[in-house]
JSON list of C-alpha atoms in Angstrom, two decimals:
[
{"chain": "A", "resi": 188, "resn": "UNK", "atom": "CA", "xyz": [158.30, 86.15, 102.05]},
{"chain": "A", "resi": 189, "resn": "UNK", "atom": "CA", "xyz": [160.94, 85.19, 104.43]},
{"chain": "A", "resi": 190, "resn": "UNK", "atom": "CA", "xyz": [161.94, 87.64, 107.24]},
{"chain": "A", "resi": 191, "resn": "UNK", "atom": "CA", "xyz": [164.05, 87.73, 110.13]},
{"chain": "A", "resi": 192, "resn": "UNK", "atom": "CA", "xyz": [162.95, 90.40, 112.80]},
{"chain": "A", "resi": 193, "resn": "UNK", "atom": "CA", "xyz": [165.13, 90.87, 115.59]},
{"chain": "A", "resi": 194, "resn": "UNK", "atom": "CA", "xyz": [163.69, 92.67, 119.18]},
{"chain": "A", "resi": 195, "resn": "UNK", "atom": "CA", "xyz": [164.25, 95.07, 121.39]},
{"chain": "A", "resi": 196, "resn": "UNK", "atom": "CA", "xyz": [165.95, 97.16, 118.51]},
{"chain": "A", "resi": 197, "resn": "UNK", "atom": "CA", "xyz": [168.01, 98.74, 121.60]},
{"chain": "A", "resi": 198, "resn": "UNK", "atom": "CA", "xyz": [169.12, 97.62, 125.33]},
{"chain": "A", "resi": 199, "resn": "UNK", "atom": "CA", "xyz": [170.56, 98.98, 128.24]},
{"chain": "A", "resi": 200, "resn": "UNK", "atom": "CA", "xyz": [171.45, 97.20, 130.80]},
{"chain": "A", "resi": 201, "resn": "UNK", "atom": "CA", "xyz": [173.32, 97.41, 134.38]},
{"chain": "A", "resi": 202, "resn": "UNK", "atom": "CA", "xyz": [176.73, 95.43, 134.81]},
{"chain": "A", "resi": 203, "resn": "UNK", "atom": "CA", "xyz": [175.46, 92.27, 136.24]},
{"chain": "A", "resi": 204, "resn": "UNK", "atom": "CA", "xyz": [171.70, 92.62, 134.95]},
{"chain": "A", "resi": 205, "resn": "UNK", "atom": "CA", "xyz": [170.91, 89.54, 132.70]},
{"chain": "A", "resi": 206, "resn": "UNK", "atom": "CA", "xyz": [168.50, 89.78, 129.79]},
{"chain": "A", "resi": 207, "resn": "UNK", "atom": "CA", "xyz": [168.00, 87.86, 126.64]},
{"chain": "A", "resi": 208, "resn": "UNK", "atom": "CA", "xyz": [167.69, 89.09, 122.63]},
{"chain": "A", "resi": 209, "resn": "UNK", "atom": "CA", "xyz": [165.03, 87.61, 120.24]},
{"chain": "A", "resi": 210, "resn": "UNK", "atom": "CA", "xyz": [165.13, 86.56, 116.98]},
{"chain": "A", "resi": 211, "resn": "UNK", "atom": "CA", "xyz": [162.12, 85.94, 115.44]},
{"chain": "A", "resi": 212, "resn": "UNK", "atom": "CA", "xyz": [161.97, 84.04, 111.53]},
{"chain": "A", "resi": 213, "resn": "UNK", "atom": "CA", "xyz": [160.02, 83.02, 108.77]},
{"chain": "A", "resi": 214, "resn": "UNK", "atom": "CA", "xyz": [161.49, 81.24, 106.28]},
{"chain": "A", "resi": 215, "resn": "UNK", "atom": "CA", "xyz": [160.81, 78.54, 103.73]},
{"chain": "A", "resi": 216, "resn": "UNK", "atom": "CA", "xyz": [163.40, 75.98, 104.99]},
{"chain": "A", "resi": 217, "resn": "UNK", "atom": "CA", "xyz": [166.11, 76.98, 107.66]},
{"chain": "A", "resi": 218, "resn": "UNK", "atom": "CA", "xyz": [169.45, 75.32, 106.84]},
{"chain": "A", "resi": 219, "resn": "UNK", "atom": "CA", "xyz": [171.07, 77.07, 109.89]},
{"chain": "A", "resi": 220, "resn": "UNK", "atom": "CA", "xyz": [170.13, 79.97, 112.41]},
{"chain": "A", "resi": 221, "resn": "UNK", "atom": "CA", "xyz": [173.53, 82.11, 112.86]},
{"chain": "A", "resi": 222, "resn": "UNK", "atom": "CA", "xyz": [174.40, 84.77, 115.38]},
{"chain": "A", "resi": 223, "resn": "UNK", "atom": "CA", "xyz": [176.71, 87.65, 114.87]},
{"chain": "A", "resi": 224, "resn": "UNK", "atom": "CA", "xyz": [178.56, 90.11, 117.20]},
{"chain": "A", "resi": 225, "resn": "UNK", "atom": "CA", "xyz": [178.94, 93.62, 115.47]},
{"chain": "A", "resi": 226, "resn": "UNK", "atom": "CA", "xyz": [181.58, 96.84, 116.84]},
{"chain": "A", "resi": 227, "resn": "UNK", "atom": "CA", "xyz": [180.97, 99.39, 115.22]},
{"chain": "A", "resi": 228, "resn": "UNK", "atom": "CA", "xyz": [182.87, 100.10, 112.19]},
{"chain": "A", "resi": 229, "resn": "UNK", "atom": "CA", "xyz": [183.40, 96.61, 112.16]},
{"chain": "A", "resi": 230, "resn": "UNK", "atom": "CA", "xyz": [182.18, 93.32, 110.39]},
{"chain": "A", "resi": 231, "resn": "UNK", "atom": "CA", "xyz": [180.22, 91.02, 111.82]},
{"chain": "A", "resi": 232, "resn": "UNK", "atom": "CA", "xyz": [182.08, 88.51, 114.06]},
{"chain": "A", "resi": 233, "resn": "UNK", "atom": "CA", "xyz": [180.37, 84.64, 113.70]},
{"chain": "A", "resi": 234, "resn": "UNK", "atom": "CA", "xyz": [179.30, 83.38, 117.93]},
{"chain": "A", "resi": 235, "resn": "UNK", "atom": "CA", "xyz": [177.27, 80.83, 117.23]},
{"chain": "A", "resi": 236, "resn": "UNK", "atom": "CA", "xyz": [174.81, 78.55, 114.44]},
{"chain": "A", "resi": 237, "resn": "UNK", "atom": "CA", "xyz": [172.17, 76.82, 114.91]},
{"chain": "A", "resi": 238, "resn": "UNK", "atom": "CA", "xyz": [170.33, 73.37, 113.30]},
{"chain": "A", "resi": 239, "resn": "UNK", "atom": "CA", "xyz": [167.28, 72.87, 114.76]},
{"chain": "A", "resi": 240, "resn": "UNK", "atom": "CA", "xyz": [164.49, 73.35, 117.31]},
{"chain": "A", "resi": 241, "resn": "UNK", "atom": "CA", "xyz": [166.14, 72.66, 120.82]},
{"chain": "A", "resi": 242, "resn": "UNK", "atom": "CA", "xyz": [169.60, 72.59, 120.00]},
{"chain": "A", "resi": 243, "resn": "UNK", "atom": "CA", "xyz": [171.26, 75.16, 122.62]},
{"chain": "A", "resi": 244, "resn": "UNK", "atom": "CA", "xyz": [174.90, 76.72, 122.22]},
{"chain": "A", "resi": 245, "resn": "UNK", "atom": "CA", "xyz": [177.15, 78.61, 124.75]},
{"chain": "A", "resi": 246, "resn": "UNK", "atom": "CA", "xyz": [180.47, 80.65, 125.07]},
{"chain": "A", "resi": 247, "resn": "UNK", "atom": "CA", "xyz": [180.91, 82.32, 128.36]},
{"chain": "A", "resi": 248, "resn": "UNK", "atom": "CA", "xyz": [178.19, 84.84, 129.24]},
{"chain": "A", "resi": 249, "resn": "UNK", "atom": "CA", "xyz": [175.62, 84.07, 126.24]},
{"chain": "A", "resi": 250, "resn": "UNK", "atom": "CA", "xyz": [173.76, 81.09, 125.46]},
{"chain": "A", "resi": 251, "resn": "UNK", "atom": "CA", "xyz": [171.62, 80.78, 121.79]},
{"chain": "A", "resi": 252, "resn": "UNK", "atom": "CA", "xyz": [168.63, 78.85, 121.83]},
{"chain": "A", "resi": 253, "resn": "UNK", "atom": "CA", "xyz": [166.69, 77.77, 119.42]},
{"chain": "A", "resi": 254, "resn": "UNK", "atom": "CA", "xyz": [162.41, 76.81, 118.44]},
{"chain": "A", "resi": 255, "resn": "UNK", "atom": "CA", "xyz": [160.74, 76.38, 115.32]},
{"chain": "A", "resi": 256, "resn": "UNK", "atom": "CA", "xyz": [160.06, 80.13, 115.24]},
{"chain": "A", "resi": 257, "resn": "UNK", "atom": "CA", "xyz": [162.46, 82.34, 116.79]},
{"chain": "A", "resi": 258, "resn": "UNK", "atom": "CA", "xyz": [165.74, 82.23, 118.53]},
{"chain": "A", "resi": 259, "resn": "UNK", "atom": "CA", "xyz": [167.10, 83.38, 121.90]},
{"chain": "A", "resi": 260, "resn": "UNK", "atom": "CA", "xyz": [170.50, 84.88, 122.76]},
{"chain": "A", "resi": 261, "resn": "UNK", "atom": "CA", "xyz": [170.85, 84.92, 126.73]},
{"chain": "A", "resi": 262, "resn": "UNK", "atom": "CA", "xyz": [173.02, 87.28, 127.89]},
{"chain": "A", "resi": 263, "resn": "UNK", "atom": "CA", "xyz": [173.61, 86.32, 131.97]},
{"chain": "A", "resi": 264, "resn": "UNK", "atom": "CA", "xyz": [175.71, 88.90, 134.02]},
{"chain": "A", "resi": 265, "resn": "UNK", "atom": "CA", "xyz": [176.60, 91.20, 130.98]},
{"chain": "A", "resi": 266, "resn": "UNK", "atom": "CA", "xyz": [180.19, 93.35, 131.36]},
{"chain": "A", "resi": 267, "resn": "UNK", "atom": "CA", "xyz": [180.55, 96.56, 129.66]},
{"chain": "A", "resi": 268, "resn": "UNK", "atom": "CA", "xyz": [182.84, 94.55, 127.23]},
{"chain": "A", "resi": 269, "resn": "UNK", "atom": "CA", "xyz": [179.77, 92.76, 125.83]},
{"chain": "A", "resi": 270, "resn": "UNK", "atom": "CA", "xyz": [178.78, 96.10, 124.29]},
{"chain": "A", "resi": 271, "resn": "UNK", "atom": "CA", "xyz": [178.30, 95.90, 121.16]},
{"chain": "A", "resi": 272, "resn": "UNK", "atom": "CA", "xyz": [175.06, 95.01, 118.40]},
{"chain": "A", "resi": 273, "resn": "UNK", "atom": "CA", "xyz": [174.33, 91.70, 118.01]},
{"chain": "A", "resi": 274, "resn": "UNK", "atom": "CA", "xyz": [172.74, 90.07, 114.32]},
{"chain": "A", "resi": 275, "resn": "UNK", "atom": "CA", "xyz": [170.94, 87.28, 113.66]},
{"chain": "A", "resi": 276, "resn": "UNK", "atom": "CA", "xyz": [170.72, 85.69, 110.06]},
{"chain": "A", "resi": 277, "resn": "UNK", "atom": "CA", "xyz": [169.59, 82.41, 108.44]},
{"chain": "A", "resi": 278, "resn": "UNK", "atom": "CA", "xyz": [170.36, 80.70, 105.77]},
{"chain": "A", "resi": 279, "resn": "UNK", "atom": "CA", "xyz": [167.96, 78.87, 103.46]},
{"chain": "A", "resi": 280, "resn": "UNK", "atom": "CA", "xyz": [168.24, 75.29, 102.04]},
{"chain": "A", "resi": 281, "resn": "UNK", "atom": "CA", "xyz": [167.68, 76.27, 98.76]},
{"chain": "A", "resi": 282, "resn": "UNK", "atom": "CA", "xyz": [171.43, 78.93, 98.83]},
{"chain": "A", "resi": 283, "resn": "UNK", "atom": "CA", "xyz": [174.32, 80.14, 100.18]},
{"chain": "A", "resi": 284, "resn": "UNK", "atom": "CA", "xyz": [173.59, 83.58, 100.99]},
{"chain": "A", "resi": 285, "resn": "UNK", "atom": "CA", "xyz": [172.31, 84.51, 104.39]},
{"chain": "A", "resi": 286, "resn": "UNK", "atom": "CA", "xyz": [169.60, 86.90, 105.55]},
{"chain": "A", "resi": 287, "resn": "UNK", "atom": "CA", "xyz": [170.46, 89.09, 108.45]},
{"chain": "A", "resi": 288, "resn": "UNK", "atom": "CA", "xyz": [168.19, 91.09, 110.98]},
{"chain": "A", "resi": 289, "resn": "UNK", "atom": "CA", "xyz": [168.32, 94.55, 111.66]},
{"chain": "A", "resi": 290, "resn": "UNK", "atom": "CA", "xyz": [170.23, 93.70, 115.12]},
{"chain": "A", "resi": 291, "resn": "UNK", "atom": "CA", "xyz": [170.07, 94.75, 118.80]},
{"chain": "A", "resi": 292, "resn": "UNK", "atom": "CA", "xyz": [172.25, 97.25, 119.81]},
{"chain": "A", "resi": 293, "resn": "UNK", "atom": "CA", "xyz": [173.23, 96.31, 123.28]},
{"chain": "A", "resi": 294, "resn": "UNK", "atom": "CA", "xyz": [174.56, 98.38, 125.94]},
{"chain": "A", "resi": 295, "resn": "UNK", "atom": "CA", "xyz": [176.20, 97.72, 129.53]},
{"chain": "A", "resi": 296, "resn": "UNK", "atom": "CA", "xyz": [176.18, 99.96, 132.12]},
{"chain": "A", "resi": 297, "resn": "UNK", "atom": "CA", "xyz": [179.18, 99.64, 134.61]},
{"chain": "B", "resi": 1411, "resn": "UNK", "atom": "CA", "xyz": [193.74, 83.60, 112.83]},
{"chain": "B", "resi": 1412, "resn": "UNK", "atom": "CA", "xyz": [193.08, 84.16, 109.26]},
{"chain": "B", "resi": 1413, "resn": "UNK", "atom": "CA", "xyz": [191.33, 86.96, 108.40]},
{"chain": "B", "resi": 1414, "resn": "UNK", "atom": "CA", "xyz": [189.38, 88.63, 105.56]},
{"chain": "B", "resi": 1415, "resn": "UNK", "atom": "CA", "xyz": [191.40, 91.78, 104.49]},
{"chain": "B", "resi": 1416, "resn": "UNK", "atom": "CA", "xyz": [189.30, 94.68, 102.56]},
{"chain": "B", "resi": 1417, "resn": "UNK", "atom": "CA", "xyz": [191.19, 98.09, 101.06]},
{"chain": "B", "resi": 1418, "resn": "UNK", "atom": "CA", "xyz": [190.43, 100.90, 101.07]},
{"chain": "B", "resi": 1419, "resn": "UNK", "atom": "CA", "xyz": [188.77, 100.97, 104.64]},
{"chain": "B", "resi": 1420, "resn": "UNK", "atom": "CA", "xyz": [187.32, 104.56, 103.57]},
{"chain": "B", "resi": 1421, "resn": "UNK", "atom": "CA", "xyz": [186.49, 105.48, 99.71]},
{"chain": "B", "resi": 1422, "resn": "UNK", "atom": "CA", "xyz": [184.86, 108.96, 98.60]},
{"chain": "B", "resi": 1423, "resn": "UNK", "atom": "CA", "xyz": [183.43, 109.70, 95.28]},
{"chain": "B", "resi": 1424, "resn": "UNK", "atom": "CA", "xyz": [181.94, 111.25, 93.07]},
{"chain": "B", "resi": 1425, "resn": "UNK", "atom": "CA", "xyz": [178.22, 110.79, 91.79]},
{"chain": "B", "resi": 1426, "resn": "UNK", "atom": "CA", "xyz": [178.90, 108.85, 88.37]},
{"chain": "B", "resi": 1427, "resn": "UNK", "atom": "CA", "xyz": [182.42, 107.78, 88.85]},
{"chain": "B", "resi": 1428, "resn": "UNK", "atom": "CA", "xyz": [183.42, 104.21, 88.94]},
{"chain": "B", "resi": 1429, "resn": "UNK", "atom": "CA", "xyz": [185.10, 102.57, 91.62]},
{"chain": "B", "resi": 1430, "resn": "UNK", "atom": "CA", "xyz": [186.36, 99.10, 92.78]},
{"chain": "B", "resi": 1431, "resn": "UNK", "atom": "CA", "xyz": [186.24, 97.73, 96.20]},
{"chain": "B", "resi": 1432, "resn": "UNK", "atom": "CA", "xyz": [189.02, 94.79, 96.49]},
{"chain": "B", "resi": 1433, "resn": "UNK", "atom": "CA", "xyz": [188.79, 91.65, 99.07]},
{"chain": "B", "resi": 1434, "resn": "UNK", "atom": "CA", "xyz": [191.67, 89.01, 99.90]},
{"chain": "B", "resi": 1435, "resn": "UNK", "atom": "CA", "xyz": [189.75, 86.31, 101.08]},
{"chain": "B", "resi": 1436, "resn": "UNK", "atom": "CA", "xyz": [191.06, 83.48, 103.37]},
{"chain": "B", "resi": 1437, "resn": "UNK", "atom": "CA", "xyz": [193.26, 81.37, 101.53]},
{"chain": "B", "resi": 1438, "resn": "UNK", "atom": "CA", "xyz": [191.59, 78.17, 101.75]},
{"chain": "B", "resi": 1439, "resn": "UNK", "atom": "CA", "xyz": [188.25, 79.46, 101.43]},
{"chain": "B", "resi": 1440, "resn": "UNK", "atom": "CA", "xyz": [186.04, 79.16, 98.17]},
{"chain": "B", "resi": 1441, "resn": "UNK", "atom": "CA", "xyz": [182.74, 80.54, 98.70]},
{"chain": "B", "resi": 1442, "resn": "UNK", "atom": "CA", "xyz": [183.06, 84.88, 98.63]},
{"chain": "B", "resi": 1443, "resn": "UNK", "atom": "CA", "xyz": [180.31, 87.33, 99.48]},
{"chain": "B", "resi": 1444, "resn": "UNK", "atom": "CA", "xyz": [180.00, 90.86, 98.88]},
{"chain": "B", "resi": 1445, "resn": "UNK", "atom": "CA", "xyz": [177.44, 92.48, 102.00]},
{"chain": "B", "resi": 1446, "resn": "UNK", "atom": "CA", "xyz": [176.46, 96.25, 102.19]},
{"chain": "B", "resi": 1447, "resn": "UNK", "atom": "CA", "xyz": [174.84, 97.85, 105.35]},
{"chain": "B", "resi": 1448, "resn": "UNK", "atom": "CA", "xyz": [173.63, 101.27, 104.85]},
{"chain": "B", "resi": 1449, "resn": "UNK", "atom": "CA", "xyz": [174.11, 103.51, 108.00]},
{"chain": "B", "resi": 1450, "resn": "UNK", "atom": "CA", "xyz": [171.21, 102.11, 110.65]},
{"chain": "B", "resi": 1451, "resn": "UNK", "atom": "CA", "xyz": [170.05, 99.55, 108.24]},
{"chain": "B", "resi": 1452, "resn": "UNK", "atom": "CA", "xyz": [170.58, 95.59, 108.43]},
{"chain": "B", "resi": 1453, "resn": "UNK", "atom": "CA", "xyz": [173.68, 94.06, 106.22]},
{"chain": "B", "resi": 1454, "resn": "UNK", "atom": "CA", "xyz": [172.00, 93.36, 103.28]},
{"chain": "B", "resi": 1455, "resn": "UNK", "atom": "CA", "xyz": [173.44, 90.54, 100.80]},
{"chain": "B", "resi": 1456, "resn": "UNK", "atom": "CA", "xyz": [174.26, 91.57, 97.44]},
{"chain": "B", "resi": 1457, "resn": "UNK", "atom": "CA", "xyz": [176.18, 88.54, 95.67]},
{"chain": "B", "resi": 1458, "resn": "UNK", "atom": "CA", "xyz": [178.06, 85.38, 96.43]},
{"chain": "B", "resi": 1459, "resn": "UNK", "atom": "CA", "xyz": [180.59, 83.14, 93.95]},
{"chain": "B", "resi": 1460, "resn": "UNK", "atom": "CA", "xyz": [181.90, 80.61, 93.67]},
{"chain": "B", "resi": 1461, "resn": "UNK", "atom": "CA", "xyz": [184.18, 78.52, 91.54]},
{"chain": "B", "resi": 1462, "resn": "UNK", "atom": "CA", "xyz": [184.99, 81.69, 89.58]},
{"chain": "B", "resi": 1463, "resn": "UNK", "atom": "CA", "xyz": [181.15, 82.49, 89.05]},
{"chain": "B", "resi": 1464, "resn": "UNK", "atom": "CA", "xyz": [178.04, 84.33, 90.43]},
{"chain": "B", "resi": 1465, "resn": "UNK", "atom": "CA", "xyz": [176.05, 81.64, 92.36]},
{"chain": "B", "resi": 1466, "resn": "UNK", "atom": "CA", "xyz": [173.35, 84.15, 93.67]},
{"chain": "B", "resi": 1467, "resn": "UNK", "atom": "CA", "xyz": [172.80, 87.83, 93.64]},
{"chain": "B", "resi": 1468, "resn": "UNK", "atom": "CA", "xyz": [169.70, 89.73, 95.14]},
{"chain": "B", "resi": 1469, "resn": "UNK", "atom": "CA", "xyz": [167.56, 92.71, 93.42]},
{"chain": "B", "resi": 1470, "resn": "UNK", "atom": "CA", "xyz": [170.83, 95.60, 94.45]},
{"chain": "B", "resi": 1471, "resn": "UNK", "atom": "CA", "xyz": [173.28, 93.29, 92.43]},
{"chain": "B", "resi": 1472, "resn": "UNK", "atom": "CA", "xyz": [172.38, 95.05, 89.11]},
{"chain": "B", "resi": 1473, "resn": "UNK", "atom": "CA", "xyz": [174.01, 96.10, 86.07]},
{"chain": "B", "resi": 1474, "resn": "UNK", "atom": "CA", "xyz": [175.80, 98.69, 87.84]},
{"chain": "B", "resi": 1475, "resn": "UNK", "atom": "CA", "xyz": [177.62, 96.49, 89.80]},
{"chain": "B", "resi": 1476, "resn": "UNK", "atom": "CA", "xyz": [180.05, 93.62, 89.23]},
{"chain": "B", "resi": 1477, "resn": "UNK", "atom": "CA", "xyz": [182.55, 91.24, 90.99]},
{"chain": "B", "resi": 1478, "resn": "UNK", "atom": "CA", "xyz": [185.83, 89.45, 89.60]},
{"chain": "B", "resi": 1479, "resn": "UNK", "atom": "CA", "xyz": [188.57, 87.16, 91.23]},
{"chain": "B", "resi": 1480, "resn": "UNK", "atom": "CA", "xyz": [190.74, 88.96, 88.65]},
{"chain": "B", "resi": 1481, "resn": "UNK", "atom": "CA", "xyz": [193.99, 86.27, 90.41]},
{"chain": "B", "resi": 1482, "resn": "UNK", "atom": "CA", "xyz": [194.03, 83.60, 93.34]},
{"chain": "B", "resi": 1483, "resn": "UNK", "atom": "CA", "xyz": [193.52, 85.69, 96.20]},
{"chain": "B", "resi": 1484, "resn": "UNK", "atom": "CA", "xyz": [191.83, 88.80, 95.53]},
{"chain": "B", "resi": 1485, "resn": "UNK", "atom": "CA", "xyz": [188.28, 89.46, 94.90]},
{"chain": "B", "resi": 1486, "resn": "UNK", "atom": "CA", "xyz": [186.87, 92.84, 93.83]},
{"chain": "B", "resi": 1487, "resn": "UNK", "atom": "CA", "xyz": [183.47, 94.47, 93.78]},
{"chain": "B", "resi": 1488, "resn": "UNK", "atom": "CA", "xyz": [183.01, 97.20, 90.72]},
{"chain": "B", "resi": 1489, "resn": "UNK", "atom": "CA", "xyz": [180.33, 99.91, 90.63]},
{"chain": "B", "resi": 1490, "resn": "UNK", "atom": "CA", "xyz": [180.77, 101.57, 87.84]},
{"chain": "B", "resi": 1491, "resn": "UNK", "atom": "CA", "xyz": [178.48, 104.82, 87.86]},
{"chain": "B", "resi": 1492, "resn": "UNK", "atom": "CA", "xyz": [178.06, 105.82, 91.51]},
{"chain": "B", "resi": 1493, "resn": "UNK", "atom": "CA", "xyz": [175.04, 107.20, 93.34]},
{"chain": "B", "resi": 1494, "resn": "UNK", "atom": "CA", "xyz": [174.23, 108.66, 96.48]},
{"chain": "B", "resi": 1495, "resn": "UNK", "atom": "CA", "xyz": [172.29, 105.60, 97.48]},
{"chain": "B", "resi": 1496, "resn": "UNK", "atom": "CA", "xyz": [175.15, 103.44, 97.26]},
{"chain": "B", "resi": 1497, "resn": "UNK", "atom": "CA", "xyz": [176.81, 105.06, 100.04]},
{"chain": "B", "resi": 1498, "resn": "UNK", "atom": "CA", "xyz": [176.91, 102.07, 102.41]},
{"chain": "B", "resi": 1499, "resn": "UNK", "atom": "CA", "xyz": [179.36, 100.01, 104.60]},
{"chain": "B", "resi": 1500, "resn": "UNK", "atom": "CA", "xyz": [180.57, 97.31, 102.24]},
{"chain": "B", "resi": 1501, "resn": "UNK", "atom": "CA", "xyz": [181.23, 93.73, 103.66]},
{"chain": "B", "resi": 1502, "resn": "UNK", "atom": "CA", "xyz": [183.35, 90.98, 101.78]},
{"chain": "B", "resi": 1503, "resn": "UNK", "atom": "CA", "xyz": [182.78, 87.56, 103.15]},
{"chain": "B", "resi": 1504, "resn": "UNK", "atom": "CA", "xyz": [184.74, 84.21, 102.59]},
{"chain": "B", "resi": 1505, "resn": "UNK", "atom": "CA", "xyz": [183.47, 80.46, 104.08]},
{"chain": "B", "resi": 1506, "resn": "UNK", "atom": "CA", "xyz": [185.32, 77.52, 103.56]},
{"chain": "B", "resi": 1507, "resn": "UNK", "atom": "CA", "xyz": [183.69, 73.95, 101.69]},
{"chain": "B", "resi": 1508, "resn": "UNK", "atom": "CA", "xyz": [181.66, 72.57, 104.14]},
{"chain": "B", "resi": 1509, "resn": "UNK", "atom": "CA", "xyz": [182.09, 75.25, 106.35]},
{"chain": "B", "resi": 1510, "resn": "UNK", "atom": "CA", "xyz": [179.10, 77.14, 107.65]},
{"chain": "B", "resi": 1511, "resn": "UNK", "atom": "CA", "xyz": [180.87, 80.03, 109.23]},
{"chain": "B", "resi": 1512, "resn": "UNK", "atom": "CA", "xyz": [181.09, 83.57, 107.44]},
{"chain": "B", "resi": 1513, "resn": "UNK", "atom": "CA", "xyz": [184.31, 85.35, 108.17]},
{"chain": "B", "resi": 1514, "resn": "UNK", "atom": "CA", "xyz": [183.84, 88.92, 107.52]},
{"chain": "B", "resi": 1515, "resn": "UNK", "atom": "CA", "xyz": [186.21, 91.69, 106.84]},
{"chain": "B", "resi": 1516, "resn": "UNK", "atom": "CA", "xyz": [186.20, 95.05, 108.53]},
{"chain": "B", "resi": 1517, "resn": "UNK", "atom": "CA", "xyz": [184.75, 96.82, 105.46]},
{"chain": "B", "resi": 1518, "resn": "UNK", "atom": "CA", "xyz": [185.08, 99.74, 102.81]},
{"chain": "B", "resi": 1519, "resn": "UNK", "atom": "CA", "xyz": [183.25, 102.59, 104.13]},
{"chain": "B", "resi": 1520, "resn": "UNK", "atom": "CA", "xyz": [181.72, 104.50, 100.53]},
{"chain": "B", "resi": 1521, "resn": "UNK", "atom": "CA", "xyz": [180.86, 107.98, 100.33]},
{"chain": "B", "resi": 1522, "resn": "UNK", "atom": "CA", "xyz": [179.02, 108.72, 97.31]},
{"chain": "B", "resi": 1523, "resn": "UNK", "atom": "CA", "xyz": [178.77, 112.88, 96.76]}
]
């Protein structure tokens, strides 16, 4: 069955203190490894995808990396602004739709 | 930059009643999701379509529930008898061909009583 676990399921962290988010997957056939940015009472907002094993993406203060199995989202020298929960989701070669995680709820500390 | 638009933002009902959840998608954009996430719980997909069809649904996309692109810009989810347990944050979602992004809209918070 394909699954997409996402750890720690919550973080707090100082202003300054950087930390990274897991994404862990099993799948059949990964067509792309995406990560989300979430506000509350809001939809998910697209930061980065991912191919395959290696391949490493970055926009400001986060970087996404990606292995065969899971996928990192570094977070270096987090500002309170970078509150928020962040999703991971794949999508399958054999569809369209995408699979999310259950997300990290992040949390920065000024 | 474009964005996904979704009315109502809030929708109460009753158990039983109908109601219909409407989407304008990006203009340019062909593929359309519908997404629910039920307080605390991951977004969870229910359908996607495409050239005016269904091109996947999952298990939650049953009878009860249905989605039309009733003109060229809007697309609407139906439930049409209510329960509690579809009280949920619902998501529409447009991508553009050969795009692999999801733009999301700020969703349709339903209250099922």
């Amino acid at each position: 069955e394909d699954q997409v676990t996402q750890s720690p399921e919550a973080l707090r962290l100082q202003e300054g203190e950087s930390s990274s988010l897991n994404c862990s997957y099993t799948v059949s056939g990964l067509r792309g490894l995406f990560w989300y940015r979430q506000d509350p009472g809001k939809g998910p907002e697209f930061l980065f995808t991912l191919y395959s094993a290696g391949e490493e993406k970055e926009k400001e203060r986060l970087k996404a990396t990606l292995t065969k199995k899971e996928s990192f989202l570094h977070i270096t020298a987090p500002k309170p602004e970078d509150s928020a929960t962040y999703l991971c989701a794949v999508q399958l070669n054999t569809g369209n739709q995408f699979y999310f995680g259950t997300g990290t709820s992040l949390t920065v500390i000024p | 930059e474009p964005e996904v638009t979704q009315t109502p933002s809030h929708q109460v009902t009753q158990m039983g009643q109908e109601v219909i959840l409407r989407c304008v998608p990006i203009s340019n954009h062909l593929y359309f999701y519908w997404y629910r996430q039920i307080l605390g719980q991951k977004v969870e997909f229910l359908v996607s379509f495409y050239n005016n069809e269904i091109s996947e649904k999952s298990e939650i996309f049953d009878d009860q529930f249905s989605v039309e692109r009733p003109d060229g810009s809007n697309f609407t989810l139906k439930i049409r008898s209510t329960k509690l347990e579809d009280s949920a944050m619902y998501f529409c979602a447009s991508k553009g061909t050969g795009g692999v992004k999801l733009f999301f809209g700020s969703g349709t918070q339903l209250s099922v009583l």
